[in-house]
Amino acid sequence: MSLRLYNTLTRQKEPFEPLDPANVRMYVCGPTVYDFAHIGNARPVIVFDVLFRLLRELYGKDHVTYVRNITDVDDKINARAAERFPDLAPEVGIRKLTDDTAAQFHKDIASLGVLPPTVEPRATEHIVEMVQMCNALVANGHAYVAADHVLFDVSSMPDYGRLSNRSLDEMEAGARVEVAPYKKGPMDFVLWKPSKPGEPAWPSPAGIAVPGRPGWHIECSAMAGRHLGNVFDIHGGGIDLAFPHHENEIAQSRCAHGTDIMARVWMHNGFLQVEGEKMSKSLGNFITINELLETKTFGANQWHGRVVRWAMLGTHYRQPIDWTVDRLVQARATLFDLSFLHGAPVADAPHPEVIAALSDDLNTPSAISIIHGLAKSAHRNAMSASILKATLQFMGLYDNETQSDLNPGYQVRTVDSVKVDTLIAARLDARKRKDFNESDRIRDELAAIGVTLKDTKNKDTGEIETTWELAR
Ligand code: AMP
Ligand code: ZN
């Protein structure tokens, strides 16, 4: 099975070849934990969960390492902790805020059918690696110390800007932000900065006397390096992170480790908007995952996690997605229609056509349309039903609990399909003999067990053909 992925670095779809098929390595930028995650944040979490599942299917469950970090050092975290816990010491308040928020995030995304990553590093537990990286970059001339900061010298890296496809000249010309006086070049970025009173602080690198804290970009470089090595296979995140975050991660990691690349494939999901508008607090259309699942604020409904996941995967990950009530209503109807799988056994493996669709740069809309096709035959065939169920579970789209919840009072209804087929054959026979009493009697007998029949005339042979469905 050949996997192809679109690589932002080369701007094309490429065959994926892992550096080591016995350990396929992927890093995805995780949340900054200071508030409920919103539905836009759920997109990369779901998309890269599908990729994680696919890699496990293709290379084996024990041959994939997926790292998704938790960013727990950040200005927004400091401000929020001070606001929420004014009476606690800053470090205690920050730890409480980040622990609570991370726990909420885990709860939310578990409902969305997201598997835990292999490793979930926290930035504050990797300060040593960040300090080492700063020291290495200063020592080899890619970074410098100014006003108790460590800054990356962008002019020291000739191909800075390759990922986002911009030249340094263009970036400098477009730099509108007021440039700090201690920077040598306007695009130079912070690796380490001094801490203000009340902010978390650690002993600084590069001989800086005052305590400080890391910049955001170096956190990911340090955590990726520690858990995946200097060069790994896939790095992912939302498209907004390509510049400057990922560009800067690449600069730091390559220059610290002396490598040509940091990750082979860079993948970015498109943005999510709500009912045609950018999601923002000021527009009043800002939705958290938790609100969708637990309150009735979006479309006056609570939505099941699998419904949310289904709705998310209906659009290809690189396209923008418009988050609408209508999309959720449709996803729920589709899942509802799959309730007949409730009692079905689960096959060993998902359907190969779905694996093939996902192997084409995670084509989830195509996978979903294949699933719709499978559902048609699964109604009448136990074997197809078990493969469909395995496929849905593989994609994280189905669990029995959600299904029963979607259908309060739902009775699992099964029929003996051999018996149904025999009765249908007997009915067609009766019709041929023009024994309409008998054919009607058989139709009624089937209706009594919930089976409805549909007769169609075959255009080529002129024969009547009968298909059947089991009523919900
Ligand atoms: P943040 O907490 O803002 O760093 O975002 C965490 C992840 O969510 C990053 O991968 C972002 O690119 C992604 N993200 C944030 N907002 C959206 C959005 N509206 N649509 C899609 N992805 C988003
Ligand atoms: Zn990152």
Tab-separated table of C-alpha atoms and ligand atoms in Angstrom:
chain	number	residue	atom	x	y	z
A	1	MET	CA	0.000	0.000	0.000
A	2	SER	CA	1.670	3.229	-1.040
A	3	LEU	CA	1.089	6.296	1.051
A	4	ARG	CA	1.296	9.720	-0.566
A	5	LEU	CA	1.292	12.944	1.419
A	6	TYR	CA	1.282	16.591	0.415
A	7	ASN	CA	4.474	18.237	1.654
A	8	THR	CA	4.306	21.986	2.344
A	9	LEU	CA	8.090	22.099	1.985
A	10	THR	CA	8.060	20.951	-1.656
A	11	ARG	CA	4.509	22.053	-2.450
A	12	GLN	CA	3.572	18.692	-3.928
A	13	LYS	CA	2.147	15.300	-3.115
A	14	GLU	CA	4.977	12.824	-2.657
A	15	PRO	CA	5.351	9.126	-1.943
A	16	PHE	CA	5.965	8.760	1.777
A	17	GLU	CA	9.061	6.840	2.732
A	18	PRO	CA	9.841	6.604	6.419
A	19	LEU	CA	13.425	7.031	7.537
A	20	ASP	CA	12.966	3.856	9.571
A	21	PRO	CA	9.854	1.756	8.856
A	22	ALA	CA	10.295	0.120	12.262
A	23	ASN	CA	9.796	3.528	13.911
A	24	VAL	CA	7.786	6.063	11.921
A	25	ARG	CA	8.015	9.382	13.755
A	26	MET	CA	5.537	12.268	13.765
A	27	TYR	CA	5.365	15.518	15.745
A	28	VAL	CA	2.286	17.754	15.912
A	29	CYS	CA	2.112	21.095	17.734
A	30	GLY	CA	-0.320	20.736	20.620
A	31	PRO	CA	-2.409	23.217	22.579
A	32	THR	CA	-1.319	26.119	24.737
A	33	VAL	CA	-3.252	25.266	27.878
A	34	TYR	CA	-4.928	28.321	29.342
A	35	ASP	CA	-8.558	27.948	28.236
A	36	PHE	CA	-11.047	25.527	26.662
A	37	ALA	CA	-9.890	24.305	23.243
A	38	HIS	CA	-12.086	25.601	20.428
A	39	ILE	CA	-13.471	23.722	17.490
A	40	GLY	CA	-10.670	25.050	15.221
A	41	ASN	CA	-8.123	23.493	17.591
A	42	ALA	CA	-10.004	20.210	17.223
A	43	ARG	CA	-9.211	20.094	13.517
A	44	PRO	CA	-5.474	19.287	13.676
A	45	VAL	CA	-6.138	16.967	16.618
A	46	ILE	CA	-8.648	14.919	14.583
A	47	VAL	CA	-6.787	15.106	11.264
A	48	PHE	CA	-3.465	13.922	12.674
A	49	ASP	CA	-5.253	11.269	14.723
A	50	VAL	CA	-6.499	9.832	11.419
A	51	LEU	CA	-2.942	9.919	10.075
A	52	PHE	CA	-1.658	8.237	13.264
A	53	ARG	CA	-4.254	5.478	12.848
A	54	LEU	CA	-3.354	5.064	9.191
A	55	LEU	CA	0.398	4.846	9.919
A	56	ARG	CA	-0.297	2.224	12.587
A	57	GLU	CA	-2.328	0.260	10.072
A	58	LEU	CA	0.368	0.488	7.385
A	59	TYR	CA	3.514	0.016	9.498
A	60	GLY	CA	2.191	-1.824	12.561
A	61	LYS	CA	0.876	-0.525	15.872
A	62	ASP	CA	4.249	-0.691	17.609
A	63	HIS	CA	6.139	0.986	14.802
A	64	VAL	CA	4.805	4.533	15.042
A	65	THR	CA	5.827	7.233	17.528
A	66	TYR	CA	3.440	10.169	17.653
A	67	VAL	CA	4.414	13.159	19.797
A	68	ARG	CA	1.890	15.933	20.488
A	69	ASN	CA	3.078	18.458	23.041
A	70	ILE	CA	1.449	20.593	25.687
A	71	THR	CA	2.651	24.201	25.764
A	72	ASP	CA	2.556	25.241	29.395
A	73	VAL	CA	4.839	28.315	29.374
A	74	ASP	CA	3.232	31.320	27.733
A	75	ASP	CA	2.234	34.926	28.451
A	76	LYS	CA	-1.461	34.085	28.155
A	77	ILE	CA	-1.043	31.339	30.752
A	78	ASN	CA	0.679	33.712	33.190
A	79	ALA	CA	-1.999	36.373	32.783
A	80	ARG	CA	-4.896	33.945	33.108
A	81	ALA	CA	-3.443	32.236	36.198
A	82	ALA	CA	-2.931	35.597	37.920
A	83	GLU	CA	-6.517	36.584	37.098
A	84	ARG	CA	-8.086	33.306	38.176
A	85	PHE	CA	-5.953	32.521	41.223
A	86	PRO	CA	-4.911	35.923	42.635
A	87	ASP	CA	-4.286	34.416	46.071
A	88	LEU	CA	-1.953	31.631	44.974
A	89	ALA	CA	1.785	31.939	44.420
A	90	PRO	CA	2.286	32.391	40.628
A	91	GLU	CA	3.941	29.002	40.128
A	92	VAL	CA	1.136	27.240	42.016
A	93	GLY	CA	-1.589	29.091	40.122
A	94	ILE	CA	0.081	28.381	36.782
A	95	ARG	CA	0.430	24.687	37.533
A	96	LYS	CA	-3.211	24.474	38.593
A	97	LEU	CA	-4.430	26.319	35.498
A	98	THR	CA	-2.337	24.246	33.087
A	99	ASP	CA	-3.207	20.935	34.789
A	100	ASP	CA	-6.932	21.685	34.796
A	101	THR	CA	-6.906	22.907	31.210
A	102	ALA	CA	-4.893	19.917	29.985
A	103	ALA	CA	-7.321	17.557	31.773
A	104	GLN	CA	-10.279	19.293	30.126
A	105	PHE	CA	-8.563	19.041	26.724
A	106	HIS	CA	-8.020	15.294	27.205
A	107	LYS	CA	-11.649	14.785	28.152
A	108	ASP	CA	-12.910	16.808	25.161
A	109	ILE	CA	-10.806	15.072	22.558
A	110	ALA	CA	-11.405	11.581	23.945
A	111	SER	CA	-15.087	12.211	23.121
A	112	LEU	CA	-14.006	12.999	19.566
A	113	GLY	CA	-12.561	9.491	19.264
A	114	VAL	CA	-8.948	10.718	19.380
A	115	LEU	CA	-6.326	8.208	20.523
A	116	PRO	CA	-3.706	9.371	23.012
A	117	PRO	CA	-0.397	10.129	21.274
A	118	THR	CA	2.605	7.941	22.096
A	119	VAL	CA	4.245	10.764	24.054
A	120	GLU	CA	2.713	14.013	25.293
A	121	PRO	CA	5.625	16.131	26.518
A	122	ARG	CA	5.102	19.301	28.545
A	123	ALA	CA	7.320	22.267	27.752
A	124	THR	CA	8.178	22.925	31.412
A	125	GLU	CA	9.629	19.429	31.653
A	126	HIS	CA	12.088	20.097	28.811
A	127	ILE	CA	13.780	23.307	29.925
A	128	VAL	CA	17.147	21.548	30.120
A	129	GLU	CA	16.948	20.611	26.431
A	130	MET	CA	15.950	24.187	25.532
A	131	VAL	CA	18.886	25.638	27.450
A	132	GLN	CA	21.255	23.178	25.751
A	133	MET	CA	19.904	24.158	22.365
A	134	CYS	CA	20.366	27.877	23.082
A	135	ASN	CA	23.952	27.204	24.184
A	136	ALA	CA	24.685	25.178	21.049
A	137	LEU	CA	23.286	27.914	18.786
A	138	VAL	CA	25.269	30.669	20.490
A	139	ALA	CA	28.415	28.534	20.365
A	140	ASN	CA	28.130	27.843	16.648
A	141	GLY	CA	27.323	31.434	15.705
A	142	HIS	CA	23.626	31.057	14.789
A	143	ALA	CA	22.425	32.938	17.868
A	144	TYR	CA	23.628	35.863	19.946
A	145	VAL	CA	23.013	37.378	23.357
A	146	ALA	CA	21.617	40.910	23.665
A	147	ALA	CA	19.937	42.618	26.607
A	148	ASP	CA	19.704	39.284	28.494
A	149	HIS	CA	17.898	37.692	25.555
A	150	VAL	CA	19.141	34.924	23.282
A	151	LEU	CA	18.182	35.732	19.696
A	152	PHE	CA	18.401	33.635	16.552
A	153	ASP	CA	20.412	35.352	13.840
A	154	VAL	CA	18.283	34.783	10.780
A	155	SER	CA	20.962	36.109	8.410
A	156	SER	CA	23.154	33.142	9.448
A	157	MET	CA	20.848	30.731	7.628
A	158	PRO	CA	20.833	31.170	3.848
A	159	ASP	CA	17.606	29.255	3.159
A	160	TYR	CA	15.527	30.701	6.010
A	161	GLY	CA	11.996	31.065	4.622
A	162	ARG	CA	11.953	27.899	2.497
A	163	LEU	CA	8.908	26.362	4.182
A	164	SER	CA	6.731	29.431	3.841
A	165	ASN	CA	8.296	30.287	0.489
A	166	ARG	CA	9.401	33.819	1.345
A	167	SER	CA	12.780	35.436	0.977
A	168	LEU	CA	14.408	37.239	3.851
A	169	ASP	CA	14.377	40.510	1.865
A	170	GLU	CA	10.640	40.272	1.347
A	171	MET	CA	10.049	39.481	4.998
A	172	GLU	CA	12.191	42.368	6.175
A	173	ALA	CA	10.462	44.750	3.781
A	174	GLY	CA	7.089	43.601	5.086
A	175	ALA	CA	8.041	43.682	8.773
A	176	ARG	CA	5.617	46.142	10.271
A	177	VAL	CA	6.173	45.284	13.896
A	178	GLU	CA	8.268	47.679	15.861
A	179	VAL	CA	11.690	46.080	16.031
A	180	ALA	CA	13.303	45.765	19.449
A	181	PRO	CA	16.492	47.890	19.497
A	182	TYR	CA	18.689	44.988	20.651
A	183	LYS	CA	17.922	42.890	17.552
A	184	LYS	CA	20.599	42.775	14.850
A	185	GLY	CA	18.091	42.017	12.112
A	186	PRO	CA	14.343	42.738	12.114
A	187	MET	CA	13.415	39.067	11.568
A	188	ASP	CA	15.683	37.725	14.323
A	189	PHE	CA	13.544	35.914	16.865
A	190	VAL	CA	13.692	35.191	20.578
A	191	LEU	CA	14.997	31.844	21.842
A	192	TRP	CA	15.157	32.917	25.472
A	193	LYS	CA	14.119	36.036	27.357
A	194	PRO	CA	14.460	37.400	30.882
A	195	SER	CA	11.481	36.757	33.172
A	196	LYS	CA	9.569	39.616	34.725
A	197	PRO	CA	8.713	39.435	38.441
A	198	GLY	CA	6.001	36.834	39.046
A	199	GLU	CA	6.695	35.010	35.787
A	200	PRO	CA	8.100	31.472	35.753
A	201	ALA	CA	11.894	31.605	35.628
A	202	TRP	CA	14.787	29.207	35.155
A	203	PRO	CA	18.582	29.674	35.150
A	204	SER	CA	19.466	31.197	31.768
A	205	PRO	CA	21.787	29.810	29.072
A	206	ALA	CA	24.806	31.488	27.459
A	207	GLY	CA	26.137	33.047	30.658
A	208	ILE	CA	23.143	35.372	31.116
A	209	ALA	CA	23.031	36.270	34.797
A	210	VAL	CA	19.300	36.900	35.244
A	211	PRO	CA	16.781	34.049	35.251
A	212	GLY	CA	14.589	33.712	32.196
A	213	ARG	CA	12.202	31.580	30.181
A	214	PRO	CA	12.069	30.065	26.709
A	215	GLY	CA	10.426	31.518	23.622
A	216	TRP	CA	7.596	29.490	22.092
A	217	HIS	CA	9.386	28.158	18.994
A	218	ILE	CA	12.301	26.595	20.869
A	219	GLU	CA	9.897	24.591	23.005
A	220	CYS	CA	8.779	22.474	20.055
A	221	SER	CA	12.311	22.096	18.663
A	222	ALA	CA	13.552	20.828	22.027
A	223	MET	CA	10.655	18.429	22.606
A	224	ALA	CA	10.775	17.060	19.051
A	225	GLY	CA	14.542	16.558	19.269
A	226	ARG	CA	14.328	14.808	22.607
A	227	HIS	CA	11.558	12.366	21.650
A	228	LEU	CA	12.051	11.892	17.913
A	229	GLY	CA	15.714	12.642	17.214
A	230	ASN	CA	17.378	15.335	15.122
A	231	VAL	CA	15.606	14.347	11.894
A	232	PHE	CA	12.200	12.670	11.762
A	233	ASP	CA	9.421	11.873	9.300
A	234	ILE	CA	6.381	14.135	9.668
A	235	HIS	CA	5.700	17.463	11.352
A	236	GLY	CA	2.160	18.807	11.447
A	237	GLY	CA	-0.059	21.651	12.630
A	238	GLY	CA	-2.530	24.227	11.371
A	239	ILE	CA	-1.603	26.363	8.353
A	240	ASP	CA	-1.271	29.460	10.565
A	241	LEU	CA	1.764	27.821	12.180
A	242	ALA	CA	3.777	27.482	8.949
A	243	PHE	CA	5.113	30.988	9.470
A	244	PRO	CA	6.729	31.965	11.737
A	245	HIS	CA	6.429	29.030	14.158
A	246	HIS	CA	7.450	26.145	11.915
A	247	GLU	CA	9.922	28.218	9.933
A	248	ASN	CA	11.634	29.072	13.209
A	249	GLU	CA	11.492	25.504	14.512
A	250	ILE	CA	13.303	24.421	11.345
A	251	ALA	CA	15.921	27.172	11.698
A	252	GLN	CA	16.700	26.329	15.326
A	253	SER	CA	16.735	22.560	14.933
A	254	ARG	CA	18.755	22.435	11.719
A	255	CYS	CA	21.325	24.950	12.920
A	256	ALA	CA	21.663	23.369	16.377
A	257	HIS	CA	22.022	19.834	15.012
A	258	GLY	CA	23.857	20.632	11.770
A	259	THR	CA	21.250	18.821	9.634
A	260	ASP	CA	19.779	19.657	6.207
A	261	ILE	CA	16.223	19.104	7.358
A	262	MET	CA	14.282	18.839	10.591
A	263	ALA	CA	11.362	16.761	9.322
A	264	ARG	CA	10.954	15.259	5.874
A	265	VAL	CA	7.272	16.027	5.401
A	266	TRP	CA	5.524	19.159	6.686
A	267	MET	CA	1.736	18.923	6.788
A	268	HIS	CA	-0.737	21.713	7.481
A	269	ASN	CA	-4.488	21.622	7.939
A	270	GLY	CA	-6.638	24.407	6.517
A	271	PHE	CA	-8.591	26.782	8.694
A	272	LEU	CA	-12.041	26.354	10.135
A	273	GLN	CA	-14.618	29.117	10.005
A	274	VAL	CA	-18.121	29.187	11.444
A	275	GLU	CA	-21.239	29.674	9.279
A	276	GLY	CA	-19.142	31.508	6.685
A	277	GLU	CA	-17.313	33.822	9.079
A	278	LYS	CA	-13.952	33.832	10.789
A	279	MET	CA	-14.416	32.428	14.275
A	280	SER	CA	-13.711	35.075	16.871
A	281	LYS	CA	-14.847	36.057	20.318
A	282	SER	CA	-15.837	39.525	19.137
A	283	LEU	CA	-18.183	38.119	16.476
A	284	GLY	CA	-19.832	35.929	19.098
A	285	ASN	CA	-19.321	32.784	17.008
A	286	PHE	CA	-16.498	31.321	19.030
A	287	ILE	CA	-17.316	27.692	19.903
A	288	THR	CA	-15.372	25.452	22.228
A	289	ILE	CA	-15.342	21.677	21.813
A	290	ASN	CA	-16.874	21.441	25.243
A	291	GLU	CA	-19.817	23.693	24.310
A	292	LEU	CA	-20.587	21.560	21.270
A	293	LEU	CA	-20.570	18.396	23.344
A	294	GLU	CA	-22.217	19.587	26.528
A	295	THR	CA	-24.308	22.705	26.098
A	296	LYS	CA	-26.979	23.629	23.636
A	297	THR	CA	-25.350	26.777	22.335
A	298	PHE	CA	-24.620	25.692	18.762
A	299	GLY	CA	-27.773	24.942	16.774
A	300	ALA	CA	-29.703	24.550	20.037
A	301	ASN	CA	-28.353	21.037	20.301
A	302	GLN	CA	-25.792	18.942	22.032
A	303	TRP	CA	-23.664	17.034	19.564
A	304	HIS	CA	-22.068	13.683	20.074
A	305	GLY	CA	-18.281	13.537	19.746
A	306	ARG	CA	-18.485	11.058	16.866
A	307	VAL	CA	-20.940	13.327	15.076
A	308	VAL	CA	-18.455	16.198	15.432
A	309	ARG	CA	-15.653	13.961	14.150
A	310	TRP	CA	-17.718	12.778	11.195
A	311	ALA	CA	-18.596	16.374	10.319
A	312	MET	CA	-14.930	17.382	10.521
A	313	LEU	CA	-13.733	14.593	8.236
A	314	GLY	CA	-16.285	15.396	5.542
A	315	THR	CA	-13.883	18.023	4.162
A	316	HIS	CA	-10.326	17.298	3.018
A	317	TYR	CA	-7.862	18.473	5.667
A	318	ARG	CA	-6.076	20.962	3.396
A	319	GLN	CA	-9.270	22.752	2.413
A	320	PRO	CA	-10.838	25.414	4.564
A	321	ILE	CA	-13.886	24.057	6.373
A	322	ASP	CA	-17.116	25.880	7.090
A	323	TRP	CA	-18.519	24.714	10.424
A	324	THR	CA	-22.292	24.791	10.189
A	325	VAL	CA	-25.261	23.395	12.072
A	326	ASP	CA	-26.348	21.805	8.815
A	327	ARG	CA	-23.100	19.838	8.589
A	328	LEU	CA	-23.696	18.416	12.078
A	329	VAL	CA	-27.324	17.592	11.348
A	330	GLN	CA	-26.260	15.614	8.287
A	331	ALA	CA	-23.464	13.831	10.133
A	332	ARG	CA	-25.880	12.829	12.858
A	333	ALA	CA	-28.389	11.477	10.350
A	334	THR	CA	-25.669	9.394	8.709
A	335	LEU	CA	-24.538	7.937	12.006
A	336	PHE	CA	-28.127	7.285	12.961
A	337	ASP	CA	-28.559	5.273	9.766
A	338	LEU	CA	-25.639	3.093	10.807
A	339	SER	CA	-27.433	1.961	13.945
A	340	PHE	CA	-28.218	-1.348	12.302
A	341	LEU	CA	-24.564	-2.230	12.957
A	342	HIS	CA	-25.204	-2.270	16.680
A	343	GLY	CA	-25.234	-6.024	17.123
A	344	ALA	CA	-22.921	-6.820	14.223
A	345	PRO	CA	-19.584	-8.525	14.840
A	346	VAL	CA	-16.401	-6.627	13.921
A	347	ALA	CA	-14.101	-7.895	11.171
A	348	ASP	CA	-10.337	-8.046	11.702
A	349	ALA	CA	-9.416	-5.308	9.264
A	350	PRO	CA	-10.893	-2.167	7.718
A	351	HIS	CA	-11.955	-2.137	4.084
A	352	PRO	CA	-8.921	-1.868	1.747
A	353	GLU	CA	-10.606	0.781	-0.423
A	354	VAL	CA	-10.891	3.060	2.584
A	355	ILE	CA	-7.215	2.504	3.401
A	356	ALA	CA	-6.411	3.328	-0.222
A	357	ALA	CA	-8.438	6.565	-0.083
A	358	LEU	CA	-6.725	7.656	3.122
A	359	SER	CA	-3.353	6.713	1.661
A	360	ASP	CA	-3.972	9.345	-1.006
A	361	ASP	CA	-3.048	12.338	1.178
A	362	LEU	CA	-5.726	11.490	3.757
A	363	ASN	CA	-8.665	11.737	1.407
A	364	THR	CA	-11.342	11.492	4.086
A	365	PRO	CA	-14.241	12.732	1.877
A	366	SER	CA	-13.498	9.874	-0.511
A	367	ALA	CA	-13.227	7.416	2.414
A	368	ILE	CA	-16.619	8.604	3.647
A	369	SER	CA	-18.256	8.167	0.268
A	370	ILE	CA	-16.849	4.620	0.099
A	371	ILE	CA	-18.349	4.043	3.554
A	372	HIS	CA	-21.747	5.188	2.256
A	373	GLY	CA	-21.450	2.593	-0.513
A	374	LEU	CA	-20.474	-0.118	1.959
A	375	ALA	CA	-23.450	0.754	4.134
A	376	LYS	CA	-25.824	-0.100	1.285
A	377	SER	CA	-24.608	-3.685	0.981
A	378	ALA	CA	-24.044	-4.053	4.718
A	379	HIS	CA	-27.802	-3.779	5.255
A	380	ARG	CA	-28.207	-7.126	3.558
A	381	ASN	CA	-25.011	-8.955	4.205
A	382	ALA	CA	-23.518	-9.860	7.574
A	383	MET	CA	-19.988	-10.084	6.215
A	384	SER	CA	-20.147	-6.571	4.706
A	385	ALA	CA	-21.626	-5.303	7.958
A	386	SER	CA	-18.684	-6.600	9.972
A	387	ILE	CA	-16.157	-5.058	7.571
A	388	LEU	CA	-18.025	-1.751	7.643
A	389	LYS	CA	-18.026	-1.777	11.415
A	390	ALA	CA	-14.272	-2.499	11.502
A	391	THR	CA	-13.720	0.363	9.044
A	392	LEU	CA	-15.737	2.825	11.103
A	393	GLN	CA	-13.980	1.825	14.291
A	394	PHE	CA	-10.616	2.134	12.571
A	395	MET	CA	-11.490	5.712	11.617
A	396	GLY	CA	-12.719	6.435	15.141
A	397	LEU	CA	-16.206	7.102	13.803
A	398	TYR	CA	-18.218	4.519	15.650
A	399	ASP	CA	-18.783	3.272	19.134
A	400	ASN	CA	-21.723	1.388	20.501
A	401	GLU	CA	-22.286	3.866	23.273
A	402	THR	CA	-22.742	6.826	20.926
A	403	GLN	CA	-25.013	4.777	18.717
A	404	SER	CA	-27.375	3.863	21.524
A	405	ASP	CA	-27.382	7.446	22.673
A	406	LEU	CA	-28.238	8.757	19.232
A	407	ASN	CA	-31.240	6.453	19.180
A	408	PRO	CA	-33.022	6.488	22.489
A	409	GLY	CA	-35.186	3.415	22.661
A	410	TYR	CA	-33.451	1.876	19.705
A	411	GLN	CA	-34.064	-1.848	19.497
A	412	VAL	CA	-31.440	-3.939	17.855
A	413	ARG	CA	-33.284	-5.609	15.035
A	414	THR	CA	-31.759	-8.403	13.045
A	415	VAL	CA	-33.223	-10.790	10.515
A	416	ASP	CA	-32.120	-14.046	9.084
A	417	SER	CA	-31.073	-12.914	5.626
A	418	VAL	CA	-31.079	-16.466	4.219
A	419	LYS	CA	-34.713	-16.792	5.253
A	420	VAL	CA	-35.505	-13.422	3.682
A	421	ASP	CA	-33.829	-14.387	0.408
A	422	THR	CA	-35.709	-17.712	0.341
A	423	LEU	CA	-39.035	-15.978	0.901
A	424	ILE	CA	-38.276	-13.422	-1.806
A	425	ALA	CA	-37.489	-16.214	-4.253
A	426	ALA	CA	-40.756	-17.981	-3.324
A	427	ARG	CA	-42.654	-14.710	-3.837
A	428	LEU	CA	-41.157	-14.166	-7.300
A	429	ASP	CA	-42.104	-17.742	-8.143
A	430	ALA	CA	-45.670	-17.147	-7.002
A	431	ARG	CA	-45.871	-14.014	-9.135
A	432	LYS	CA	-44.673	-15.902	-12.167
A	433	ARG	CA	-47.482	-18.426	-11.534
A	434	LYS	CA	-49.811	-15.421	-11.162
A	435	ASP	CA	-50.618	-16.635	-7.636
A	436	PHE	CA	-50.980	-13.115	-6.287
A	437	ASN	CA	-52.606	-14.231	-3.045
A	438	GLU	CA	-49.479	-16.174	-2.192
A	439	SER	CA	-47.115	-13.365	-3.278
A	440	ASP	CA	-49.044	-10.845	-1.162
A	441	ARG	CA	-49.030	-13.194	1.802
A	442	ILE	CA	-45.232	-13.470	1.597
A	443	ARG	CA	-44.881	-9.704	1.323
A	444	ASP	CA	-46.970	-9.352	4.510
A	445	GLU	CA	-44.979	-12.025	6.306
A	446	LEU	CA	-41.763	-10.103	5.560
A	447	ALA	CA	-43.324	-6.774	6.521
A	448	ALA	CA	-44.195	-8.267	9.904
A	449	ILE	CA	-40.493	-8.790	10.653
A	450	GLY	CA	-39.616	-5.273	9.441
A	451	VAL	CA	-38.503	-6.122	5.937
A	452	THR	CA	-39.765	-3.906	3.141
A	453	LEU	CA	-39.473	-4.934	-0.491
A	454	LYS	CA	-38.844	-2.957	-3.619
A	455	ASP	CA	-39.485	-4.425	-7.063
A	456	THR	CA	-37.693	-3.113	-10.130
A	457	LYS	CA	-37.733	-4.296	-13.689
A	458	ASN	CA	-34.318	-5.151	-15.106
A	459	LYS	CA	-34.013	-3.068	-18.292
A	460	ASP	CA	-31.991	-5.703	-20.153
A	461	THR	CA	-33.755	-8.914	-19.225
A	462	GLY	CA	-37.219	-7.546	-18.463
A	463	GLU	CA	-37.216	-9.666	-15.285
A	464	ILE	CA	-38.571	-8.328	-12.003
A	465	GLU	CA	-35.856	-7.999	-9.352
A	466	THR	CA	-36.531	-7.498	-5.667
A	467	THR	CA	-34.334	-5.705	-3.151
A	468	TRP	CA	-35.080	-5.377	0.541
A	469	GLU	CA	-34.414	-3.171	3.488
A	470	LEU	CA	-34.738	-3.600	7.182
A	471	ALA	CA	-36.774	-0.851	8.786
A	472	ARG	CA	-35.230	0.971	11.757
B	1	AMP	P1	-3.066	27.393	19.240
B	1	AMP	O1	-3.521	26.931	20.593
B	1	AMP	O2	-3.660	28.675	18.762
B	1	AMP	O3	-1.548	27.353	19.109
B	1	AMP	O4	-3.598	26.322	18.212
B	1	AMP	C1	-3.431	24.932	18.357
B	1	AMP	C2	-3.617	24.279	17.018
B	1	AMP	O5	-4.909	24.575	16.470
B	1	AMP	C3	-2.617	24.746	15.967
B	1	AMP	O6	-2.223	23.632	15.179
B	1	AMP	C4	-3.417	25.743	15.145
B	1	AMP	O7	-2.920	25.851	13.835
B	1	AMP	C5	-4.776	25.109	15.147
B	1	AMP	N1	-5.865	26.070	14.897
B	1	AMP	C6	-6.139	27.193	15.606
B	1	AMP	N2	-7.233	27.825	15.118
B	1	AMP	C7	-7.671	27.078	14.069
B	1	AMP	C8	-8.769	27.198	13.144
B	1	AMP	N3	-9.669	28.178	13.209
B	1	AMP	N4	-8.890	26.247	12.176
B	1	AMP	C9	-8.026	25.216	12.092
B	1	AMP	N5	-6.972	25.037	12.940
B	1	AMP	C10	-6.793	25.961	13.919
B	2	ZN	ZN	5.155	23.765	17.610
